[in-house]
Tab-separated table of C-alpha atoms in Angstrom:
chain	number	residue	atom	x	y	z
A	1	MET	CA	-6.877	-0.118	-37.274
A	2	ARG	CA	-4.174	-0.145	-34.791
A	3	ILE	CA	-2.426	-4.094	-33.936
A	4	LYS	CA	-1.132	-4.128	-30.015
A	5	GLY	CA	-0.069	-1.138	-30.058
A	6	GLY	CA	1.364	0.128	-33.433
A	7	GLU	CA	-1.524	1.561	-35.908
A	8	ILE	CA	-2.854	0.553	-39.736
A	9	SER	CA	-4.886	3.051	-41.493
A	10	TRP	CA	-7.768	1.395	-43.086
A	11	LYS	CA	-9.989	4.425	-44.708
A	12	LEU	CA	-13.704	3.732	-44.279
A	13	GLN	CA	-15.260	6.551	-46.189
A	14	LYS	CA	-17.962	8.175	-44.660
A	15	LYS	CA	-18.719	4.390	-43.571
A	16	LYS	CA	-19.577	3.823	-40.125
A	17	PHE	CA	-17.896	0.946	-38.595
A	18	ARG	CA	-20.513	-1.935	-37.467
A	19	LEU	CA	-19.896	-3.721	-34.327
A	20	PHE	CA	-20.325	-6.864	-36.434
A	21	ASP	CA	-17.023	-5.479	-38.757
A	22	ALA	CA	-15.489	-4.901	-35.335
A	23	VAL	CA	-16.149	-7.760	-33.655
A	24	LEU	CA	-15.131	-9.769	-37.422
A	25	MET	CA	-11.894	-8.355	-38.166
A	26	SER	CA	-10.588	-8.821	-35.422
A	27	VAL	CA	-11.506	-12.493	-34.272
A	28	VAL	CA	-9.518	-12.471	-38.416
A	29	VAL	CA	-5.970	-10.560	-37.553
A	30	ILE	CA	-5.835	-11.613	-33.891
A	31	MET	CA	-6.540	-15.700	-34.373
A	32	VAL	CA	-3.126	-17.170	-34.827
A	33	VAL	CA	-3.606	-20.493	-36.692
A	34	GLU	CA	0.017	-21.870	-35.621
A	35	SER	CA	-1.387	-21.561	-31.886
A	36	ALA	CA	-4.028	-24.020	-31.851
A	37	ALA	CA	-1.451	-26.765	-31.631
A	38	PRO	CA	0.543	-25.648	-28.472
A	39	ALA	CA	-2.876	-24.940	-26.558
A	40	ALA	CA	-4.049	-28.497	-27.359
A	41	ALA	CA	-1.334	-29.698	-26.210
A	42	ILE	CA	-2.654	-28.586	-22.701
A	43	GLY	CA	-5.269	-31.877	-22.990
A	44	PRO	CA	-8.540	-31.989	-22.237
A	45	SER	CA	-7.951	-29.530	-19.147
A	46	GLN	CA	-7.389	-26.791	-21.700
A	47	PHE	CA	-11.423	-26.512	-21.728
A	48	PHE	CA	-11.003	-25.658	-18.114
A	49	TRP	CA	-8.020	-23.077	-18.753
A	50	TRP	CA	-10.012	-21.680	-21.632
A	51	ALA	CA	-12.786	-20.646	-19.340
A	52	PHE	CA	-11.245	-19.240	-16.601
A	53	LEU	CA	-8.705	-17.172	-18.161
A	54	LEU	CA	-11.697	-15.812	-20.252
A	55	ILE	CA	-13.439	-14.831	-16.910
A	56	LEU	CA	-10.152	-13.805	-14.737
A	57	PHE	CA	-7.810	-12.460	-17.277
A	58	PHE	CA	-9.591	-11.736	-20.941
A	59	ILE	CA	-12.551	-9.809	-19.324
A	60	PRO	CA	-10.513	-7.556	-17.071
A	61	TYR	CA	-8.130	-6.897	-19.979
A	62	GLY	CA	-11.315	-5.857	-22.454
A	63	LEU	CA	-12.203	-2.992	-19.922
A	64	VAL	CA	-8.933	-2.335	-19.382
A	65	SER	CA	-8.101	-1.828	-23.322
A	66	SER	CA	-11.188	-0.095	-23.471
A	67	GLU	CA	-11.197	2.396	-21.129
A	68	LEU	CA	-7.460	2.937	-22.110
A	69	GLY	CA	-8.101	3.255	-26.215
A	70	THR	CA	-10.931	5.475	-26.268
A	71	THR	CA	-9.273	7.925	-23.376
A	72	TYR	CA	-6.005	8.490	-24.932
A	73	ALA	CA	-6.635	7.973	-28.607
A	74	GLY	CA	-3.405	8.131	-30.593
A	75	ASP	CA	-0.891	6.790	-32.306
A	76	GLY	CA	1.538	4.756	-29.949
A	77	GLY	CA	-1.281	3.149	-28.429
A	78	LEU	CA	-0.008	0.468	-25.333
A	79	TYR	CA	3.562	2.852	-25.499
A	80	ASP	CA	1.348	5.900	-25.084
A	81	TRP	CA	-0.107	4.830	-22.145
A	82	VAL	CA	2.632	3.124	-20.181
A	83	ARG	CA	4.727	6.472	-21.330
A	84	LYS	CA	2.099	8.464	-20.160
A	85	ALA	CA	1.420	6.621	-16.375
A	86	PHE	CA	5.715	5.604	-15.942
A	87	GLY	CA	7.932	7.627	-18.136
A	88	SER	CA	9.912	7.236	-21.460
A	89	ARG	CA	12.243	4.801	-19.710
A	90	TRP	CA	9.593	2.445	-19.165
A	91	GLY	CA	7.859	3.623	-22.382
A	92	GLY	CA	11.272	2.408	-24.060
A	93	ARG	CA	11.402	-1.064	-22.005
A	94	LEU	CA	7.262	-2.045	-23.314
A	95	ALA	CA	8.884	-0.984	-26.585
A	96	TRP	CA	11.542	-2.879	-26.657
A	97	CYS	CA	9.480	-5.848	-25.668
A	98	TYR	CA	6.489	-6.075	-27.880
A	99	TRP	CA	8.821	-5.279	-31.222
A	100	ILE	CA	11.451	-8.094	-30.185
A	101	ASN	CA	8.823	-10.861	-30.120
A	102	TYR	CA	8.122	-9.773	-33.555
A	103	PRO	CA	11.649	-11.277	-35.308
A	104	ILE	CA	11.479	-14.125	-32.271
A	105	TRP	CA	7.810	-14.525	-34.065
A	106	MET	CA	9.310	-14.481	-37.533
A	107	ALA	CA	12.280	-17.212	-36.660
A	108	SER	CA	9.970	-19.813	-35.228
A	109	LEU	CA	7.234	-19.484	-38.244
A	110	ALA	CA	10.356	-19.882	-40.715
A	111	VAL	CA	11.594	-23.198	-39.494
A	112	LEU	CA	7.972	-24.732	-38.792
A	113	PHE	CA	7.596	-22.825	-42.692
A	114	THR	CA	10.737	-25.442	-43.477
A	115	GLN	CA	8.961	-28.514	-41.266
A	116	VAL	CA	5.721	-28.232	-42.818
A	117	ALA	CA	7.033	-28.063	-46.377
A	118	GLY	CA	8.994	-30.909	-46.100
A	119	GLN	CA	5.940	-32.450	-44.578
A	120	VAL	CA	3.201	-31.402	-47.298
A	121	PHE	CA	5.480	-32.086	-49.746
A	122	GLY	CA	6.982	-35.387	-48.464
A	123	ILE	CA	11.125	-34.457	-48.998
A	124	LYS	CA	13.730	-33.693	-46.178
A	125	LEU	CA	15.375	-30.951	-46.291
A	126	ASN	CA	19.330	-31.383	-44.588
A	127	THR	CA	20.144	-28.251	-42.285
A	128	VAL	CA	21.732	-26.363	-45.192
A	129	THR	CA	18.891	-26.197	-47.174
A	130	SER	CA	16.444	-25.249	-44.587
A	131	ILE	CA	18.510	-22.203	-43.434
A	132	ILE	CA	18.316	-21.474	-46.952
A	133	VAL	CA	14.353	-21.527	-46.961
A	134	GLN	CA	14.286	-19.874	-43.780
A	135	LEU	CA	16.296	-17.072	-44.863
A	136	VAL	CA	14.421	-16.695	-47.906
A	137	PHE	CA	10.694	-16.916	-45.656
A	138	VAL	CA	12.096	-14.130	-43.774
A	139	TRP	CA	13.246	-11.703	-46.109
A	140	VAL	CA	10.395	-11.907	-48.276
A	141	VAL	CA	8.294	-11.044	-45.593
A	142	VAL	CA	11.033	-7.898	-44.458
A	143	ILE	CA	10.320	-6.764	-48.023
A	144	LEU	CA	6.584	-7.419	-48.204
A	145	GLY	CA	6.389	-5.806	-44.537
A	146	ASN	CA	7.829	-2.899	-45.726
A	147	LYS	CA	4.742	-2.271	-47.974
A	148	PRO	CA	2.029	0.345	-47.440
A	149	VAL	CA	-1.216	-1.512	-45.817
A	150	SER	CA	-2.791	-0.684	-49.322
A	151	GLU	CA	-0.027	-2.544	-51.633
A	152	SER	CA	-1.136	-5.723	-49.059
A	153	LYS	CA	-4.713	-5.524	-48.895
A	154	LEU	CA	-5.099	-8.625	-51.453
A	155	ILE	CA	-2.221	-10.739	-49.525
A	156	LEU	CA	-4.521	-10.033	-45.913
A	157	ASN	CA	-7.493	-10.311	-47.243
A	158	LEU	CA	-6.783	-14.020	-48.366
A	159	ALA	CA	-5.279	-14.949	-45.758
A	160	ALA	CA	-8.221	-14.022	-43.671
A	161	ILE	CA	-10.584	-16.610	-46.047
A	162	SER	CA	-7.372	-19.354	-45.794
A	163	LYS	CA	-7.528	-19.016	-42.005
A	164	ILE	CA	-11.478	-19.314	-41.442
A	165	PHE	CA	-11.697	-22.350	-43.998
A	166	VAL	CA	-7.967	-24.225	-42.372
A	167	ILE	CA	-10.001	-24.214	-39.100
A	168	VAL	CA	-13.637	-24.508	-39.958
A	169	SER	CA	-12.480	-27.781	-42.254
A	170	LEU	CA	-10.695	-28.948	-39.156
A	171	VAL	CA	-13.779	-29.026	-36.945
A	172	VAL	CA	-15.565	-30.518	-39.672
A	173	LEU	CA	-13.078	-33.018	-39.420
A	174	GLY	CA	-13.053	-33.603	-35.734
A	175	ILE	CA	-16.868	-33.709	-35.231
A	176	TYR	CA	-17.390	-35.741	-38.197
A	177	VAL	CA	-14.892	-37.985	-36.681
A	178	ALA	CA	-16.224	-38.207	-33.412
A	179	ALA	CA	-19.345	-39.051	-34.487
A	180	THR	CA	-18.439	-42.217	-36.641
A	181	LYS	CA	-15.000	-43.323	-35.041
A	182	GLY	CA	-14.546	-42.518	-31.723
A	183	ILE	CA	-11.840	-40.322	-30.305
A	184	ALA	CA	-8.266	-40.716	-29.639
A	185	ASN	CA	-8.581	-38.914	-25.971
A	186	ASP	CA	-11.296	-38.702	-23.051
A	187	PHE	CA	-12.944	-35.783	-22.683
A	188	SER	CA	-15.323	-36.795	-20.065
A	189	GLY	CA	-15.632	-36.540	-15.958
A	190	THR	CA	-11.969	-35.556	-14.372
A	191	ASN	CA	-10.020	-35.460	-17.221
A	192	LEU	CA	-11.748	-32.248	-18.114
A	193	LEU	CA	-10.641	-30.625	-14.721
A	194	PRO	CA	-7.074	-29.326	-14.430
A	195	LYS	CA	-4.323	-31.624	-12.617
A	196	PHE	CA	-2.005	-28.515	-12.175
A	197	ASN	CA	1.057	-30.165	-13.584
A	198	LEU	CA	3.879	-27.064	-13.325
A	199	SER	CA	4.915	-28.500	-16.886
A	200	GLY	CA	1.834	-28.899	-18.163
A	201	LEU	CA	0.532	-25.762	-16.961
A	202	SER	CA	3.659	-23.542	-18.608
A	203	ASN	CA	1.300	-23.950	-22.030
A	204	LEU	CA	-1.156	-21.465	-20.297
A	205	SER	CA	1.171	-18.580	-21.546
A	206	VAL	CA	-0.131	-19.707	-25.271
A	207	ILE	CA	-4.043	-19.061	-24.538
A	208	ILE	CA	-3.571	-15.682	-22.737
A	209	PHE	CA	-1.005	-14.822	-26.196
A	210	ASN	CA	-4.180	-16.125	-28.394
A	211	PHE	CA	-6.187	-13.597	-26.431
A	212	LEU	CA	-4.134	-10.406	-26.671
A	213	GLY	CA	-4.359	-7.617	-29.674
A	214	PHE	CA	-7.975	-6.769	-28.759
A	215	GLU	CA	-7.059	-3.071	-28.080
A	216	VAL	CA	-7.054	-2.491	-31.891
A	217	VAL	CA	-10.990	-2.227	-31.431
A	218	ALA	CA	-11.047	0.914	-29.425
A	219	THR	CA	-9.078	2.849	-31.867
A	220	MET	CA	-11.995	2.417	-34.312
A	221	SER	CA	-14.283	4.504	-31.773
A	222	SER	CA	-14.414	7.332	-34.079
A	223	ASP	CA	-16.346	5.559	-36.692
A	224	MET	CA	-18.314	3.703	-34.877
A	225	ASP	CA	-21.809	5.280	-33.551
A	226	ASN	CA	-22.071	3.986	-30.319
A	227	PRO	CA	-18.620	3.556	-28.824
A	228	LYS	CA	-19.123	3.686	-25.331
A	229	LYS	CA	-21.645	0.848	-26.018
A	230	GLN	CA	-19.920	-0.846	-28.882
A	231	ILE	CA	-16.055	-0.982	-28.152
A	232	PRO	CA	-16.688	-2.929	-24.820
A	233	GLN	CA	-19.096	-5.011	-27.026
A	234	ALA	CA	-17.014	-6.167	-29.588
A	235	ILE	CA	-14.128	-6.398	-27.483
A	236	ILE	CA	-15.826	-9.162	-25.347
A	237	TYR	CA	-17.711	-10.737	-28.240
A	238	GLY	CA	-14.474	-11.161	-30.624
A	239	GLY	CA	-13.020	-12.907	-27.453
A	240	LEU	CA	-16.035	-15.314	-27.018
A	241	LEU	CA	-15.769	-16.505	-30.733
A	242	ILE	CA	-12.151	-16.553	-30.454
A	243	ALA	CA	-12.183	-19.209	-27.618
A	244	ILE	CA	-14.694	-20.716	-29.594
A	245	PHE	CA	-12.695	-20.890	-32.192
A	246	TYR	CA	-9.705	-22.277	-30.687
A	247	VAL	CA	-11.300	-24.647	-27.954
A	248	LEU	CA	-13.454	-26.333	-31.117
A	249	ALA	CA	-9.816	-26.815	-33.027
A	250	ALA	CA	-8.239	-27.810	-30.045
A	251	PHE	CA	-10.949	-30.727	-29.388
A	252	ALA	CA	-10.818	-31.450	-33.716
A	253	MET	CA	-7.344	-32.207	-32.583
A	254	GLY	CA	-7.916	-34.198	-29.437
A	255	THR	CA	-10.440	-36.295	-31.941
A	256	ALA	CA	-7.226	-37.270	-34.004
A	257	ILE	CA	-4.212	-37.370	-32.176
A	258	PRO	CA	-3.876	-38.732	-28.150
A	259	THR	CA	-2.349	-35.235	-26.163
A	260	ALA	CA	0.979	-36.649	-25.078
A	261	ASP	CA	1.910	-37.590	-28.955
A	262	LEU	CA	0.636	-34.334	-29.685
A	263	SER	CA	3.379	-32.066	-31.501
A	264	ALA	CA	3.637	-28.288	-30.782
A	265	SER	CA	4.756	-27.829	-34.499
A	266	SER	CA	3.734	-30.493	-36.143
A	267	GLY	CA	0.063	-30.777	-34.476
A	268	LEU	CA	-2.231	-29.175	-36.813
A	269	MET	CA	-1.153	-30.999	-39.907
A	270	ASP	CA	-0.463	-34.343	-38.073
A	271	SER	CA	-4.304	-34.492	-36.929
A	272	PHE	CA	-5.622	-33.371	-40.967
A	273	ILE	CA	-3.794	-36.703	-41.903
A	274	LEU	CA	-4.952	-38.502	-39.058
A	275	LEU	CA	-8.263	-37.131	-39.343
A	276	ILE	CA	-8.692	-37.800	-43.026
A	277	GLY	CA	-6.543	-40.705	-43.183
A	278	SER	CA	-3.975	-40.228	-45.726
A	279	MET	CA	-1.799	-37.302	-47.249
A	280	ASN	CA	-4.365	-36.795	-50.295
A	281	TRP	CA	-5.072	-33.845	-52.448
A	282	PHE	CA	-6.939	-32.341	-49.388
A	283	VAL	CA	-4.151	-31.940	-47.148
A	284	ILE	CA	-1.894	-30.510	-49.434
A	285	VAL	CA	-4.254	-28.179	-50.618
A	286	ILE	CA	-4.698	-27.714	-46.360
A	287	GLY	CA	-0.698	-27.609	-46.024
A	288	VAL	CA	-0.360	-25.017	-48.730
A	289	LEU	CA	-3.183	-22.634	-47.126
A	290	PHE	CA	-1.282	-23.194	-43.925
A	291	LEU	CA	2.218	-22.545	-45.341
A	292	TYR	CA	0.764	-19.457	-46.865
A	293	ILE	CA	-0.492	-18.277	-43.420
A	294	LEU	CA	2.303	-18.495	-42.012
A	295	ALA	CA	3.845	-15.602	-44.188
A	296	SER	CA	0.912	-13.259	-44.896
A	297	GLU	CA	0.546	-13.265	-41.502
A	298	MET	CA	3.911	-12.011	-40.329
A	299	VAL	CA	3.135	-9.676	-43.157
A	300	SER	CA	0.336	-8.664	-41.410
A	301	TRP	CA	1.616	-8.230	-38.135
A	302	ALA	CA	4.631	-6.125	-39.032
A	303	LEU	CA	2.338	-3.277	-40.236
A	304	GLY	CA	1.722	-2.738	-36.477
A	305	VAL	CA	4.740	-3.697	-34.439
A	306	ASN	CA	6.537	-1.633	-37.241
A	307	TYR	CA	4.695	1.692	-36.302
A	308	VAL	CA	5.333	1.221	-32.423
A	309	ALA	CA	9.071	1.098	-32.361
A	310	ASP	CA	9.170	3.920	-35.485
A	311	TYR	CA	6.801	5.770	-33.147
A	312	ALA	CA	8.281	5.382	-29.642
A	313	ALA	CA	12.221	6.195	-31.669
A	314	LYS	CA	10.650	9.448	-32.505
A	315	ASP	CA	9.846	9.853	-29.215
A	316	HIS	CA	13.019	9.086	-28.443
A	317	SER	CA	12.217	5.860	-26.658
A	318	LEU	CA	14.105	3.491	-28.938
A	319	PRO	CA	17.545	3.972	-30.673
A	320	ALA	CA	16.838	6.726	-34.216
A	321	VAL	CA	17.335	3.373	-36.818
A	322	PHE	CA	14.174	2.367	-35.316
A	323	GLY	CA	12.597	5.639	-36.462
A	324	LYS	CA	14.207	5.658	-40.119
A	325	GLU	CA	11.269	5.653	-43.190
A	326	ASP	CA	11.908	5.528	-46.678
A	327	ALA	CA	10.446	8.047	-49.040
A	328	LYS	CA	6.063	6.463	-48.245
A	329	GLY	CA	6.839	7.243	-44.970
A	330	MET	CA	7.388	3.696	-43.821
A	331	PRO	CA	9.549	2.092	-40.898
A	332	VAL	CA	11.753	0.508	-42.911
A	333	GLY	CA	14.535	0.472	-40.361
A	334	THR	CA	12.359	-1.512	-38.268
A	335	GLY	CA	11.731	-3.686	-40.428
A	336	TYR	CA	15.239	-4.130	-41.917
A	337	LEU	CA	16.279	-4.831	-38.275
A	338	ASN	CA	13.590	-7.331	-37.831
A	339	GLY	CA	15.154	-9.118	-40.543
A	340	ILE	CA	18.701	-9.300	-38.940
A	341	VAL	CA	16.986	-10.267	-35.565
A	342	ALA	CA	15.261	-13.215	-37.442
A	343	THR	CA	18.409	-14.145	-39.509
A	344	VAL	CA	20.740	-14.507	-36.642
A	345	LEU	CA	18.166	-16.588	-34.715
A	346	VAL	CA	17.500	-18.925	-38.096
A	347	VAL	CA	21.463	-19.348	-38.154
A	348	ILE	CA	21.854	-19.921	-34.787
A	349	ALA	CA	19.435	-22.450	-34.613
A	350	PRO	CA	20.866	-25.908	-35.119
A	351	MET	CA	22.729	-25.356	-32.090
A	352	ILE	CA	20.179	-24.694	-29.776
A	353	PRO	CA	19.923	-27.714	-27.631
A	354	ASN	CA	16.220	-27.646	-26.811
A	355	GLN	CA	14.692	-30.092	-30.594
A	356	ASP	CA	11.838	-28.501	-31.277
A	357	ILE	CA	13.291	-25.046	-32.529
A	358	PHE	CA	10.259	-23.846	-33.512
A	359	TRP	CA	8.648	-24.066	-29.729
A	360	ALA	CA	11.670	-22.587	-28.337
A	361	PHE	CA	11.624	-19.353	-30.318
A	362	PHE	CA	7.605	-19.075	-30.573
A	363	SER	CA	7.781	-19.524	-26.605
A	364	LEU	CA	10.262	-16.730	-26.253
A	365	ASN	CA	8.143	-14.771	-27.981
A	366	VAL	CA	5.360	-15.016	-26.367
A	367	VAL	CA	7.372	-14.358	-23.110
A	368	ALA	CA	8.470	-10.983	-24.963
A	369	LEU	CA	5.131	-10.411	-25.660
A	370	LEU	CA	3.331	-11.298	-22.241
A	371	LEU	CA	6.182	-9.075	-20.801
A	372	SER	CA	4.981	-5.853	-22.581
A	373	TYR	CA	0.949	-6.558	-21.519
A	374	THR	CA	2.448	-6.893	-17.419
A	375	MET	CA	2.655	-2.663	-17.761
A	376	LEU	CA	-0.457	-2.564	-19.208
A	377	PHE	CA	-2.379	-2.733	-15.857
A	378	PRO	CA	-0.621	-0.882	-13.696
A	379	ALA	CA	-0.455	2.152	-16.343
A	380	PHE	CA	-4.422	1.466	-16.121
A	381	LEU	CA	-4.129	2.274	-12.383
A	382	LYS	CA	-1.630	4.959	-12.134
A	383	LEU	CA	-3.605	6.703	-15.295
A	384	ARG	CA	-6.775	6.731	-13.504
A	385	PHE	CA	-5.961	8.446	-10.226
A	386	SER	CA	-2.974	10.145	-11.281
A	387	ASP	CA	-5.504	11.668	-14.646
A	388	PRO	CA	-8.636	11.622	-12.941
A	389	ASP	CA	-10.133	14.388	-15.264
A	390	THR	CA	-9.237	13.417	-18.649
A	391	GLU	CA	-12.581	12.723	-20.216
A	392	ARG	CA	-12.996	8.817	-20.068
A	393	PRO	CA	-15.596	7.505	-23.047
A	394	PHE	CA	-16.082	4.050	-21.613
A	395	LYS	CA	-14.971	3.914	-17.661
A	396	VAL	CA	-14.157	0.320	-16.519
A	397	PRO	CA	-17.294	0.585	-13.541
A	398	GLY	CA	-16.625	-0.473	-10.041
A	399	SER	CA	-15.765	0.606	-6.762
A	400	LYS	CA	-12.085	1.128	-5.854
A	401	LEU	CA	-12.023	-2.812	-4.776
A	402	MET	CA	-13.453	-3.716	-8.391
A	403	ILE	CA	-10.931	-1.867	-9.744
A	404	GLN	CA	-7.767	-3.299	-7.756
A	405	LEU	CA	-9.235	-6.960	-8.662
A	406	MET	CA	-9.235	-5.611	-11.965
A	407	THR	CA	-5.631	-4.694	-12.371
A	408	TRP	CA	-4.017	-7.360	-10.060
A	409	VAL	CA	-5.640	-10.481	-10.950
A	410	PRO	CA	-4.878	-10.701	-14.656
A	411	GLU	CA	-1.440	-8.967	-13.788
A	412	VAL	CA	-0.864	-11.704	-11.375
A	413	ILE	CA	-1.413	-14.289	-13.916
A	414	LEU	CA	0.822	-12.741	-16.723
A	415	ILE	CA	3.560	-12.991	-14.431
A	416	ILE	CA	2.540	-16.482	-13.258
A	417	THR	CA	2.128	-17.813	-16.695
A	418	ILE	CA	5.767	-16.535	-17.556
A	419	LEU	CA	7.691	-17.765	-15.325
A	420	LEU	CA	5.882	-21.259	-15.608
A	421	THR	CA	7.266	-20.930	-19.125
A	422	ILE	CA	10.431	-19.925	-18.549
A	423	LEU	CA	11.844	-21.711	-15.581
A	424	PRO	CA	11.793	-25.621	-15.244
A	425	THR	CA	9.648	-26.756	-12.968
A	426	ASP	CA	10.960	-30.807	-12.097
A	427	SER	CA	14.659	-31.774	-12.154
A	428	SER	CA	14.460	-34.008	-15.636
A	429	LYS	CA	16.780	-33.370	-18.744
A	430	ALA	CA	14.020	-32.876	-21.194
A	431	GLU	CA	12.341	-30.023	-18.783
A	432	PHE	CA	15.769	-28.385	-18.164
A	433	SER	CA	16.798	-29.084	-21.992
A	434	THR	CA	13.405	-27.299	-23.242
A	435	LYS	CA	13.233	-24.297	-20.662
A	436	MET	CA	16.484	-23.132	-20.419
A	437	PRO	CA	17.249	-21.775	-23.937
A	438	ILE	CA	14.225	-19.984	-23.313
A	439	LEU	CA	15.623	-18.647	-19.987
A	440	ILE	CA	18.376	-17.412	-20.944
A	441	GLY	CA	17.099	-15.820	-24.577
A	442	THR	CA	14.862	-14.095	-21.796
A	443	ILE	CA	17.286	-12.942	-20.017
A	444	ILE	CA	19.538	-11.816	-22.649
A	445	THR	CA	16.218	-10.015	-24.775
A	446	LEU	CA	15.695	-8.177	-21.478
A	447	ALA	CA	19.456	-7.029	-21.077
A	448	ILE	CA	19.876	-5.948	-24.623
A	449	GLY	CA	16.782	-3.995	-24.209
A	450	GLU	CA	18.050	-2.393	-21.577
A	451	ILE	CA	21.213	-1.682	-23.142
A	452	VAL	CA	19.006	-0.348	-25.950
A	453	VAL	CA	16.582	2.180	-24.425
A	454	ARG	CA	19.596	3.867	-22.039
A	455	VAL	CA	21.407	4.686	-25.144
A	456	ALA	CA	18.546	5.732	-26.633
A	457	GLU	CA	17.884	7.983	-23.753
A	458	HIS	CA	21.196	9.027	-23.242
A	459	ARG	CA	21.939	10.019	-26.605
A	460	HIS	CA	18.199	12.240	-26.304
A	461	LYS	CA	20.009	13.751	-23.645
A	462	VAL	CA	23.087	15.176	-25.144
A	463	ALA	CA	21.037	16.052	-27.912
A	464	ILE	CA	19.096	18.432	-26.015
A	465	GLN	CA	22.106	19.540	-24.159
A	466	ALA	CA	24.430	20.604	-27.423
A	467	ASP	CA	21.236	22.451	-28.733
A	468	LEU	CA	20.593	24.073	-25.053
A	469	VAL	CA	24.947	25.039	-25.932
A	470	GLU	CA	24.276	26.309	-29.665
A	471	HIS	CA	21.298	28.175	-28.175
A	472	HIS	CA	23.282	30.178	-25.423
A	473	SER	CA	26.103	30.752	-27.611
C-alpha cells in the first residue's frame, strides 16, 4: 500500500483485493480526525464547497491518479511521475515538499496533543512542561515510525477502529441533539450558499487536504481482478465516503457550537462536551482515543513519507542522509530528520505570534503538501503527450479539451487555495498575525528545499565526474 507517494508493503497471500477492501482501507488511512474541526470552521457554506471541490477537484484528481498509478507502477509514486515528466530537479522539489509537510504536521499534532490532554484530564501545563510532553510525543512517533509495518500492524488496526468510533459517536450525538434540542447554527436557505469571504475561503485548503492520498488505491492494481474498472470506482467511492464522514462530523459540530466560536484545535473535544452537557466518563474515553489517534496517525503516515524521501535520496534528488537505512532496510535517516525538524518547531513555537500554534503549523503542513500536488496535474498532461506509446491499463476518457480541463481546473483551484491560506486577505491585525507566520514559514521552507535539492544535484555531479576520472586513470 503506497501512501501519498510512499509505499507500505501489505502482503495479501494469494487473496485478491476486492473493491470493498480498497475503498474501506483508503477511507481509514486517508481520513484524519483532527482536520474535521478546521473544515467545520468554514460554517454552513462548507456543504456547498464539499460538493464544489468533489466535482471540480476530486474527480479529476482521482482519474488522473488512476491513469498515472496504473501506467507507471513503482515505489516512487508521485515522485516518479514528476521526475519522469520534468526531470530529477523537479522530482527533488516535489520530494522535499512532500516530505517536509510530515515533520511540520507532527509538530502541529504534538501541540494539539498537549492541548487535548490538558482539556481531558483537567490540568494546565506551563510552557516548559508542554514542550517536554510535545518532545516525548515527537520522539515516540519517530521510534515507532522507524519500525517495519509488520511490527506496527496492531497500532494501525486499533487506530482505524478508534477513528471510526470517534467519528460515528460524534455524528450520532449530533443527530440526537439536533432532533431533540435544536442546533447552534442555521443550516437552511442562503446560509448554505458561499459568502465568498476571502478570509473564510482560506479554510478550503483543508477540504482539499482531506481529499489527498487516493493514489494509494492505484498501487493495488496487481491484487485486483479488474483494476481498469475497480481502481476508478474505489477512488470515487472512497472520496464520496470521506466527504460524507466529514460533512456529517461537521454537522455534528455545527449542532453544538456556533461557527464563530468553533476552534480549529479544540473544536472536536468542545463539541463532545457540549453535545453531552458535561465532561463525563464518555468524553474522557473519547479524549483518550483521540490522543491515541493523533500518535498512531503519525506512525502510519511515517511509513509512507519516509519511503518517498528514501527513494528520492537513492535517486540522488535529495541528499544521501535521507537514504540512510537500518539493518532491516527501514529509512531511519529520514525518520530521525523528522524528529529533528519537529523538535525545532516545538521549541520555537512559543515565540510565534500566532496564538493558535496548532493552526499555524497545521496550515503550513497543508500548504507544503498542496504544493507537492501542484506538480501532479502538469506531469499527467506532459506524460500523456510526451509518452503516448506506453500502455495505459486505465486511461482518463475524453477529448483533448476535456484532458486540458482535467489538468488545469484542479491545478488553478490548488494554487488559489494555497494563496488564500498564506496571504493576508484584509488589513486587520488578527488576519496579519494569523497569516504572516504561515507565509514566512512557506518562504523559508521553499528556500531551504531549493538549497537541499541543488546540493544533492551538485554532489551527484561531482561523484559522477570523480568516477569518470578514476575510470580513465
